[in-house]
Short mmCIF file of N, CA and C in Angstrom, two decimals:
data_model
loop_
_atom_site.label_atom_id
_atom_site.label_comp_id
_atom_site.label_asym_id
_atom_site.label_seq_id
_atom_site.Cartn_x
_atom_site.Cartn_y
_atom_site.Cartn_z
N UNK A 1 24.11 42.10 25.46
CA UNK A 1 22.84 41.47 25.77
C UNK A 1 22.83 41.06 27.24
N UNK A 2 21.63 41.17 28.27
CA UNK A 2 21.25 40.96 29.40
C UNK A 2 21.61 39.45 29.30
N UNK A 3 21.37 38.55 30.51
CA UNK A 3 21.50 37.56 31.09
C UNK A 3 19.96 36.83 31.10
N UNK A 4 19.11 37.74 31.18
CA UNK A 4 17.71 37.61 31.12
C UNK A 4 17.45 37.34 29.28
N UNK A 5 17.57 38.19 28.75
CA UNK A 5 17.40 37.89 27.24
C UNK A 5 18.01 35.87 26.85
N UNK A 6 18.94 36.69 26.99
CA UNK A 6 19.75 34.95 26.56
C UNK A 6 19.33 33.50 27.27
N UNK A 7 18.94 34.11 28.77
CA UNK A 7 18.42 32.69 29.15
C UNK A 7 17.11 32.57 28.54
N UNK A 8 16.11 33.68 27.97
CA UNK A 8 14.98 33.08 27.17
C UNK A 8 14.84 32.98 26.11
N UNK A 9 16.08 33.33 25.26
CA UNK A 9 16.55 32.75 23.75
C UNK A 9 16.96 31.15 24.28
N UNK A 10 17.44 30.33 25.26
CA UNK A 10 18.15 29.19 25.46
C UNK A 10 17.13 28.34 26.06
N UNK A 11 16.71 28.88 26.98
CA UNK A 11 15.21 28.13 27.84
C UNK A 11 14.08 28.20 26.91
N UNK A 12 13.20 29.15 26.26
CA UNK A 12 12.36 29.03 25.67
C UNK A 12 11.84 27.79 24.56
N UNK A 13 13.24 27.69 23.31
CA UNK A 13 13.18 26.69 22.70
C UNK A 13 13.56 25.25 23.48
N UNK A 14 14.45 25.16 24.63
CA UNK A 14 14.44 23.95 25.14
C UNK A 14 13.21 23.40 25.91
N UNK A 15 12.64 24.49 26.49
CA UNK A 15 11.05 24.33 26.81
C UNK A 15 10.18 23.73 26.18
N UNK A 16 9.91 24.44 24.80
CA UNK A 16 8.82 23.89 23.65
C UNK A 16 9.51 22.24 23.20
N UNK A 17 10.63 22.34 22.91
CA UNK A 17 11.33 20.99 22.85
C UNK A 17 10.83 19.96 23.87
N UNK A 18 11.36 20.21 24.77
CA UNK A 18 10.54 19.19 25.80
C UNK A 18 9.10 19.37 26.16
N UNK A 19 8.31 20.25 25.58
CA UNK A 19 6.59 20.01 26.21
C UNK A 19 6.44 18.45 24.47
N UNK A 20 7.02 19.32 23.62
CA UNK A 20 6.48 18.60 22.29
C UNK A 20 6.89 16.80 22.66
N UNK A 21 8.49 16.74 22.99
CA UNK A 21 8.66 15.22 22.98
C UNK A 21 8.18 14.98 23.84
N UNK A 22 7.55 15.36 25.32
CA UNK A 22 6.67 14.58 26.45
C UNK A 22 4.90 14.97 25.06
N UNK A 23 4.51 15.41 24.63
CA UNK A 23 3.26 15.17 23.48
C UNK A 23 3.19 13.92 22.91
N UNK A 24 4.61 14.01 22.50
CA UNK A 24 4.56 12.91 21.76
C UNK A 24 4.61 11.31 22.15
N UNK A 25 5.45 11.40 23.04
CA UNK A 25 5.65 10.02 23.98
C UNK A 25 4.22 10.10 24.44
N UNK A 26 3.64 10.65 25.36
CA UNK A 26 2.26 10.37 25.40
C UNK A 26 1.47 9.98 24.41
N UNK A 27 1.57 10.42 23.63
CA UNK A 27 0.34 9.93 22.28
C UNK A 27 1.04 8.23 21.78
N UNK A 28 1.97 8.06 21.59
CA UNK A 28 2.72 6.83 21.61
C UNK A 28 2.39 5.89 22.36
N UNK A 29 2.11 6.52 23.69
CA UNK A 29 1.71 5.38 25.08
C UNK A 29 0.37 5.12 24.91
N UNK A 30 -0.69 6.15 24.35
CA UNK A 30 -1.29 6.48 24.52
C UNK A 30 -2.18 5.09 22.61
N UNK A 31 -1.33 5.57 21.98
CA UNK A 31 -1.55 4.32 20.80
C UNK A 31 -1.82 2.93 21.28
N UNK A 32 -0.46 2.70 22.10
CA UNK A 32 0.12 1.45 22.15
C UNK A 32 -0.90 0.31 23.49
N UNK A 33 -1.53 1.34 24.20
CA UNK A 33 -2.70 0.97 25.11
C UNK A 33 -3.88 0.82 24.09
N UNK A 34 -4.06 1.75 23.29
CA UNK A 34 -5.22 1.38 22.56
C UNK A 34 -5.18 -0.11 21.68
N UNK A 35 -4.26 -0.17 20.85
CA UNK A 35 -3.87 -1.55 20.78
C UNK A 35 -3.72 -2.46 21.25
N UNK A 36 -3.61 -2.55 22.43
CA UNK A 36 -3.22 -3.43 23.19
C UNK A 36 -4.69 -4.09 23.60
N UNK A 37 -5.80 -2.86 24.00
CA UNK A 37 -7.02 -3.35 24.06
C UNK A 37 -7.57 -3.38 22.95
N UNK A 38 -7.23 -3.12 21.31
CA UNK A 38 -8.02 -3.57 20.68
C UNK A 38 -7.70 -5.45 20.18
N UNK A 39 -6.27 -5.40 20.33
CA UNK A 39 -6.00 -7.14 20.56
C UNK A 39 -6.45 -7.97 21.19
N UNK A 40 -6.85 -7.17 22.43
CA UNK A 40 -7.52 -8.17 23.68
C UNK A 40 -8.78 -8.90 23.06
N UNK A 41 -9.49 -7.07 22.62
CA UNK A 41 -10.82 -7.72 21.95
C UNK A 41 -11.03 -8.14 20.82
N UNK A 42 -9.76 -8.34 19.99
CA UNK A 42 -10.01 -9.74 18.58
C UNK A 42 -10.09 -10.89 19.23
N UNK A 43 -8.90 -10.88 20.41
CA UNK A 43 -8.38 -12.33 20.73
C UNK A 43 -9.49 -12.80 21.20
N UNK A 44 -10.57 -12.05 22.39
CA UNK A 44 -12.01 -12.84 23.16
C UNK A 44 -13.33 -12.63 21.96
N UNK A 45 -13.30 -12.29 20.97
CA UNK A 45 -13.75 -12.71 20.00
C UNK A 45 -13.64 -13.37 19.21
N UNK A 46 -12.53 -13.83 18.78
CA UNK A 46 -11.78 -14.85 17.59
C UNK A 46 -12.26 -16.36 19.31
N UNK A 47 -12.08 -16.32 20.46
CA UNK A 47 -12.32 -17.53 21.11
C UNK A 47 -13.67 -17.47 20.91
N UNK A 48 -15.01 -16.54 21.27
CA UNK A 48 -15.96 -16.73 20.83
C UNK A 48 -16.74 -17.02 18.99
N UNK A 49 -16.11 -16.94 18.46
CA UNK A 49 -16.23 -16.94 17.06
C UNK A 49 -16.80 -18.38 16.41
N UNK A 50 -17.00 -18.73 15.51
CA UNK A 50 -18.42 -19.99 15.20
C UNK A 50 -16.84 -20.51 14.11
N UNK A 51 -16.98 -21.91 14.26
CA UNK A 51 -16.11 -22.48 12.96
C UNK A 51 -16.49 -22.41 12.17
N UNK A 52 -15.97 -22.40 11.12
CA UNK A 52 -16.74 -22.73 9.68
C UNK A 52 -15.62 -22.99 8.40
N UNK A 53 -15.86 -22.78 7.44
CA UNK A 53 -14.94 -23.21 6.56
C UNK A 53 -14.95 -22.32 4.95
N UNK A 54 -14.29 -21.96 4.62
CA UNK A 54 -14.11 -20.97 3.29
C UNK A 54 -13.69 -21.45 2.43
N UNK A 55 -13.84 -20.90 1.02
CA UNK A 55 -12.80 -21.20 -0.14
C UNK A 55 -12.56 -19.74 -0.58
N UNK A 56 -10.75 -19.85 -1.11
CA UNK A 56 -10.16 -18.66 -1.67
C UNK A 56 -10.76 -18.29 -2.97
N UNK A 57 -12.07 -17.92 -2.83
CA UNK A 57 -12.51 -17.03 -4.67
C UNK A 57 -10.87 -16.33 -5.15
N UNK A 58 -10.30 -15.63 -4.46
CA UNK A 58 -9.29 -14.38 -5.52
C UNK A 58 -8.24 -14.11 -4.23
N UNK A 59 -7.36 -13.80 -4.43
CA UNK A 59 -6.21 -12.67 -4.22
C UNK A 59 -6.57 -11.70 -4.58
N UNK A 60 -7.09 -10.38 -3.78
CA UNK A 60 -7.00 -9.20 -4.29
C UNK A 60 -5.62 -8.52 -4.62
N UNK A 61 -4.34 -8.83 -3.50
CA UNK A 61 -3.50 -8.54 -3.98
C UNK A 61 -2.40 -9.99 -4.34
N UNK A 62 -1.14 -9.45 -4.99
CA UNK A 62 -0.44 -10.39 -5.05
C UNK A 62 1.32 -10.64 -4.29
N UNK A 63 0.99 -10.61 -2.96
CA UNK A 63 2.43 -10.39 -2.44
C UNK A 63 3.51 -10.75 -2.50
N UNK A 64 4.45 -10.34 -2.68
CA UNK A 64 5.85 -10.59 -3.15
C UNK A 64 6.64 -9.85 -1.74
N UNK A 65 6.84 -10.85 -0.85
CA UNK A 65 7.95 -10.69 -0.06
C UNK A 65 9.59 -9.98 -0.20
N UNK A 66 9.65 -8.90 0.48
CA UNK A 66 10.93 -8.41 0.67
C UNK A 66 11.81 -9.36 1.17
N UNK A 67 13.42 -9.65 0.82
CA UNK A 67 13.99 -10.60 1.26
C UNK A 67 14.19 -10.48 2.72
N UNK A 68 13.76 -11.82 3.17
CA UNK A 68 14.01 -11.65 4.45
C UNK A 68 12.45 -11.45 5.58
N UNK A 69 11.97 -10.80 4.61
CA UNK A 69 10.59 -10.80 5.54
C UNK A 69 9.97 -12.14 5.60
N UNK A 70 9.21 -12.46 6.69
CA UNK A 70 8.47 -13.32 7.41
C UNK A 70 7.02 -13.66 6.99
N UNK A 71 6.01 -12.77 6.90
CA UNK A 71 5.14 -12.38 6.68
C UNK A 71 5.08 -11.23 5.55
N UNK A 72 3.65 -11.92 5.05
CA UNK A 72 3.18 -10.83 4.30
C UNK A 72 1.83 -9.82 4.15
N UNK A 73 1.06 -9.14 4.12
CA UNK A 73 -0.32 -9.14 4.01
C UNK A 73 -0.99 -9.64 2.72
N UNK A 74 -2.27 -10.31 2.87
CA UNK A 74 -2.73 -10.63 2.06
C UNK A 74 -4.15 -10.37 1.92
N UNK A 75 -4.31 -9.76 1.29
CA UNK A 75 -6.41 -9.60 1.05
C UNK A 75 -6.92 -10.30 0.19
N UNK A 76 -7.73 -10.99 1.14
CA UNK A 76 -8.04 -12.13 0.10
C UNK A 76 -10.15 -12.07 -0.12
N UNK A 77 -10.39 -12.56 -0.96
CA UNK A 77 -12.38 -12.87 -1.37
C UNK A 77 -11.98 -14.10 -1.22
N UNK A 78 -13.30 -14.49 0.01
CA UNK A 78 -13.32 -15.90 0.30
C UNK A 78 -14.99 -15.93 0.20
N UNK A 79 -15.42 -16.78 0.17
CA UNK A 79 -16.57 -17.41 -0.04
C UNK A 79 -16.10 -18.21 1.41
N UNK A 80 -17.46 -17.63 2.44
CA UNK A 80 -17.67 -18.17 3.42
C UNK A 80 -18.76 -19.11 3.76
N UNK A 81 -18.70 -20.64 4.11
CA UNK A 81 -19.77 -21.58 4.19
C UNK A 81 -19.83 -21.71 5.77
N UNK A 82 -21.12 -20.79 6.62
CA UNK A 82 -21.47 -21.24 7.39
C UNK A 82 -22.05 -22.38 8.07
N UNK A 83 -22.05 -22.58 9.36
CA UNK A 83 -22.35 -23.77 10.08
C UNK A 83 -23.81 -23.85 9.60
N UNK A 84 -24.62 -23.19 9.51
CA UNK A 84 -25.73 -23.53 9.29
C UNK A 84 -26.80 -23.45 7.65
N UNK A 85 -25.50 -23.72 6.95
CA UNK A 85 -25.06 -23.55 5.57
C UNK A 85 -25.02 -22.35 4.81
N UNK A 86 -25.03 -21.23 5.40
CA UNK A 86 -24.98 -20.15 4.69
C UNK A 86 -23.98 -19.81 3.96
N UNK A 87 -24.10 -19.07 2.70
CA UNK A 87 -22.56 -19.16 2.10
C UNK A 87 -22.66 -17.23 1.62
N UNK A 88 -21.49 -16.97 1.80
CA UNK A 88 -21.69 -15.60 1.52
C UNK A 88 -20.31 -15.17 1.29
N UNK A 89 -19.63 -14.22 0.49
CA UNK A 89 -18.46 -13.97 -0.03
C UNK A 89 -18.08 -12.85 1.08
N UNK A 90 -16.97 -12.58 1.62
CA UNK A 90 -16.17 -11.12 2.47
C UNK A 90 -14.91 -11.32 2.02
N UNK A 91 -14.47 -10.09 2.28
CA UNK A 91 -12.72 -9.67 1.77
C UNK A 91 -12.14 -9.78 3.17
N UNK A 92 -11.63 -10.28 4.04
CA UNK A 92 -10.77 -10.28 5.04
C UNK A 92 -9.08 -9.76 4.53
N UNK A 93 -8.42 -9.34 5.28
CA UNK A 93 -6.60 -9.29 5.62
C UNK A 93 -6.06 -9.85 6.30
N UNK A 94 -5.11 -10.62 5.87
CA UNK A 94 -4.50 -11.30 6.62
C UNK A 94 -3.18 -11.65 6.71
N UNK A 95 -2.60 -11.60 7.90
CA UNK A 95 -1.00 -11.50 7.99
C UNK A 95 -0.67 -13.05 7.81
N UNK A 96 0.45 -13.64 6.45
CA UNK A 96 0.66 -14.75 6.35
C UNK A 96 1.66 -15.26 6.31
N UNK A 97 2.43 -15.54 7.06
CA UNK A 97 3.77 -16.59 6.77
C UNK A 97 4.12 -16.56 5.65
N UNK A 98 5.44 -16.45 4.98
CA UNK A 98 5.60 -16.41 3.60
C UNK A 98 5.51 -17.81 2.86
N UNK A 99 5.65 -18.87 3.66
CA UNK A 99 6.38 -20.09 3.41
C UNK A 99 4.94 -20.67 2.91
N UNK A 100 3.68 -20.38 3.92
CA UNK A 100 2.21 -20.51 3.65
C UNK A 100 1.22 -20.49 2.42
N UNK A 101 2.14 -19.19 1.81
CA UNK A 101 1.44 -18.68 0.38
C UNK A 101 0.90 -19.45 -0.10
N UNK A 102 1.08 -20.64 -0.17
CA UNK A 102 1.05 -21.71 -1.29
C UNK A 102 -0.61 -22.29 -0.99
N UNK A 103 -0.90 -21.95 0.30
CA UNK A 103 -2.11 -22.41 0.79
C UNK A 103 -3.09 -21.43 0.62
N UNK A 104 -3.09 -20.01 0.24
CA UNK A 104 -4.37 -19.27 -0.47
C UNK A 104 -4.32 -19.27 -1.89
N UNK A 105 -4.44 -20.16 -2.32
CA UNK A 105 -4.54 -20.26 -4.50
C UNK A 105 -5.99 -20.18 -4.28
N UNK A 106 -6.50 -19.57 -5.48
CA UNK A 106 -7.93 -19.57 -5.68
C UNK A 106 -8.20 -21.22 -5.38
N UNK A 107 -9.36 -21.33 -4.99
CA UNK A 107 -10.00 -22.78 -5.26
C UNK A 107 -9.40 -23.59 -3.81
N UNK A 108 -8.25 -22.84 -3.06
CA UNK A 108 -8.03 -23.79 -1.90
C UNK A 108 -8.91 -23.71 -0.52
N UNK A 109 -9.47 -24.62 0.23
CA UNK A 109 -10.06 -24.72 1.58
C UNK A 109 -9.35 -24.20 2.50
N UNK A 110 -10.17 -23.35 3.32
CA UNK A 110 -9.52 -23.07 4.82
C UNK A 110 -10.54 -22.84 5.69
N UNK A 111 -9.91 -23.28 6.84
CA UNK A 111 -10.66 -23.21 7.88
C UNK A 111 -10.34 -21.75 8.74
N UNK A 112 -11.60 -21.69 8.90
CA UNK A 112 -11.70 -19.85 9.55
C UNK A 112 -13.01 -20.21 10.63
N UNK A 113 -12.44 -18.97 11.01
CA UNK A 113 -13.51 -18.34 12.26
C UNK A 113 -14.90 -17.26 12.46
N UNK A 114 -15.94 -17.09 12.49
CA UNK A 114 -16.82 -16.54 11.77
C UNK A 114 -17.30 -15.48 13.45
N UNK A 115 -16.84 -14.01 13.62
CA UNK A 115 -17.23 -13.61 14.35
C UNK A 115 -18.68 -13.35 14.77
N UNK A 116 -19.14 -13.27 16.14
CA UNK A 116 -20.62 -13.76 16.38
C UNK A 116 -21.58 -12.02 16.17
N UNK A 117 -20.49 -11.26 16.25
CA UNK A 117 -21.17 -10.10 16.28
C UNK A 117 -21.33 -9.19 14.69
N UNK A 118 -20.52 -9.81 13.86
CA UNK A 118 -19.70 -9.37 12.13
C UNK A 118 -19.70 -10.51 11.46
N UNK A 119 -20.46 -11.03 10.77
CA UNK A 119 -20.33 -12.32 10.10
C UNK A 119 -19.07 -12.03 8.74
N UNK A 120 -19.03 -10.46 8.43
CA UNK A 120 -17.82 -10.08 7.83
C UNK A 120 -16.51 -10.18 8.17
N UNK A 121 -16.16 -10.41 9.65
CA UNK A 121 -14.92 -10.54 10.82
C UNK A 121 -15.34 -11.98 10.71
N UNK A 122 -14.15 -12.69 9.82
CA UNK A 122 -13.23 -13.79 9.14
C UNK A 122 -11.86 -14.16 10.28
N UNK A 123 -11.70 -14.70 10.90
CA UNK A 123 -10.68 -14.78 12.23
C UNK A 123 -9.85 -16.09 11.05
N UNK A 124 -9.03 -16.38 10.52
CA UNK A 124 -8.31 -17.79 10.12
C UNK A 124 -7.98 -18.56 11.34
N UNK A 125 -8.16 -19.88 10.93
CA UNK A 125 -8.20 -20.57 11.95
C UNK A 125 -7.48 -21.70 11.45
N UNK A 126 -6.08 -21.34 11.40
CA UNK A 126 -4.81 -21.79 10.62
C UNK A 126 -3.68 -21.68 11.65
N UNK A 127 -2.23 -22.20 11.88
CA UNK A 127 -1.46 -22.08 12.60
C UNK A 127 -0.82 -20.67 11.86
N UNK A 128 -0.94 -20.66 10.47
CA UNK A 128 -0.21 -19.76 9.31
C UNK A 128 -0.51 -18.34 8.98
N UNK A 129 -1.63 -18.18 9.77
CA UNK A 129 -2.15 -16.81 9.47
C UNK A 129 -2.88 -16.32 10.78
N UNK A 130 -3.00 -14.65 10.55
CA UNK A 130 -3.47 -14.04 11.73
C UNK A 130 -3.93 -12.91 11.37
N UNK A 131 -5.00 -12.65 11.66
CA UNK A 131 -6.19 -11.25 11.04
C UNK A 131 -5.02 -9.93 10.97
N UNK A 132 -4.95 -9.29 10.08
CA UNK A 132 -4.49 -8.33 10.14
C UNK A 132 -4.67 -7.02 11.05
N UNK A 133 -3.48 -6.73 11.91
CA UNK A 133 -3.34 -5.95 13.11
C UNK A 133 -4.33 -4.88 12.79
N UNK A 134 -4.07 -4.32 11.42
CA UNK A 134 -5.05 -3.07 11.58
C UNK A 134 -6.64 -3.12 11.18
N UNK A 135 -6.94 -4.26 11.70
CA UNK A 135 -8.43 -4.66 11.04
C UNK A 135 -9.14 -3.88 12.29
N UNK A 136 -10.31 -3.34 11.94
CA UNK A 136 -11.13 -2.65 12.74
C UNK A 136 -12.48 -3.15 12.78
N UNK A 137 -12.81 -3.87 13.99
CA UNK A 137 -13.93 -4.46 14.46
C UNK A 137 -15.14 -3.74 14.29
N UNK A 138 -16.38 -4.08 13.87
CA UNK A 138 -17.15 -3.28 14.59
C UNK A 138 -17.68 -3.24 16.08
N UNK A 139 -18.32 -2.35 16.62
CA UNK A 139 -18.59 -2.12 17.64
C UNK A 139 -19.51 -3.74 18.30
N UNK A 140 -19.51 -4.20 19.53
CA UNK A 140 -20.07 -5.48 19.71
C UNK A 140 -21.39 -4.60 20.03
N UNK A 141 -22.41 -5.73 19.46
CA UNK A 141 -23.86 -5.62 19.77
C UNK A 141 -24.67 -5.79 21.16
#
C-alpha cells in the first residue's frame, strides 16, 4: 500500500472525528449561552413580578428523593389569589429543597410571584424553592 492511501485511511477518520467533537462543543456552548439568557430573563421577571399568595390544591407528583440529593422537582396545582383578588388555579414546577417538602401539603399557604406578562408564570417567593430550570416563558408582550 502507497503512503498516500494510508495517510487517508488515518487522516480521514481523525478529520471527521475532530469536525464532529468541535460540532459538538459548539452546540454545548451554544446551549449553555442560551440558558444563561433564558435565566437572565426569569430572574428580571421574577424582580418585576406582582406578590401574591397561593394555596397547594394537589401534588401532581410525589417526590421521593435519591439519597443524598438536595432538591427535588415538584409539580404542584396551586390556586392562585391575586392582588386584586383574583383567584385562579396553574400547575407551576418547582425545584425544592428536600428538607422543605413538608411546606407543599395540600391546604398549605405560600407566597409566590405572579409574572406581569403570564399570570400562569408562578415565580415562589420562598427562600426553599426556585421555578424549575426548564420552565419555558412565554414570549414578553
Amino acid at each position: 500500500m502507497s503512503a498516500t492511501v494510508i495517510l487517508a485511511f488515518v487522516l480521514g477518520p481523525l478529520l471527521l472525528a475532530g469536525v464532529v467533537v468541535w460540532m459538538v462543543l459548539r452546540n454545548m456552548r451554544r446551549a449553555e449561552s442560551q440558558g444563561a439568557a433564558q435565566k437572565a430573563e426569569l430572574d428580571e421577571r421574577k424582580t418585576r413580578a406582582a406578590w401574591a399568595g397561593a394555596t397547594v390544591a394537589s401534588l401532581r407528583n410525589r417526590p421521593t428523593p435519591a439519597p443524598g440529593e438536595r432538591v427535588v422537582r415538584v409539580d404542584l396545582r396551586l390556586e392562585v389569589r391575586a392582588q386584586d383578588g383574583t383567584r385562579y388555579f396553574t400547575t407551576p414546577s418547582w425545584m425544592v429543597n428536600v428538607e422543605a417538602l413538608a411546606n407543599l401539603q395540600p391546604g398549605t399557604q405560600v407566597s409566590v410571584k405572579i409574572d406581569a406578562n403570564d399570570p400562569q408564570l408562578i415565580f415562589p417567593n420562598v427562600s426553599w424553592a426556585e421555578l424549575w430550570p426548564g420552565t419555558r416563558p412565554k414570549a414578553k408582550v
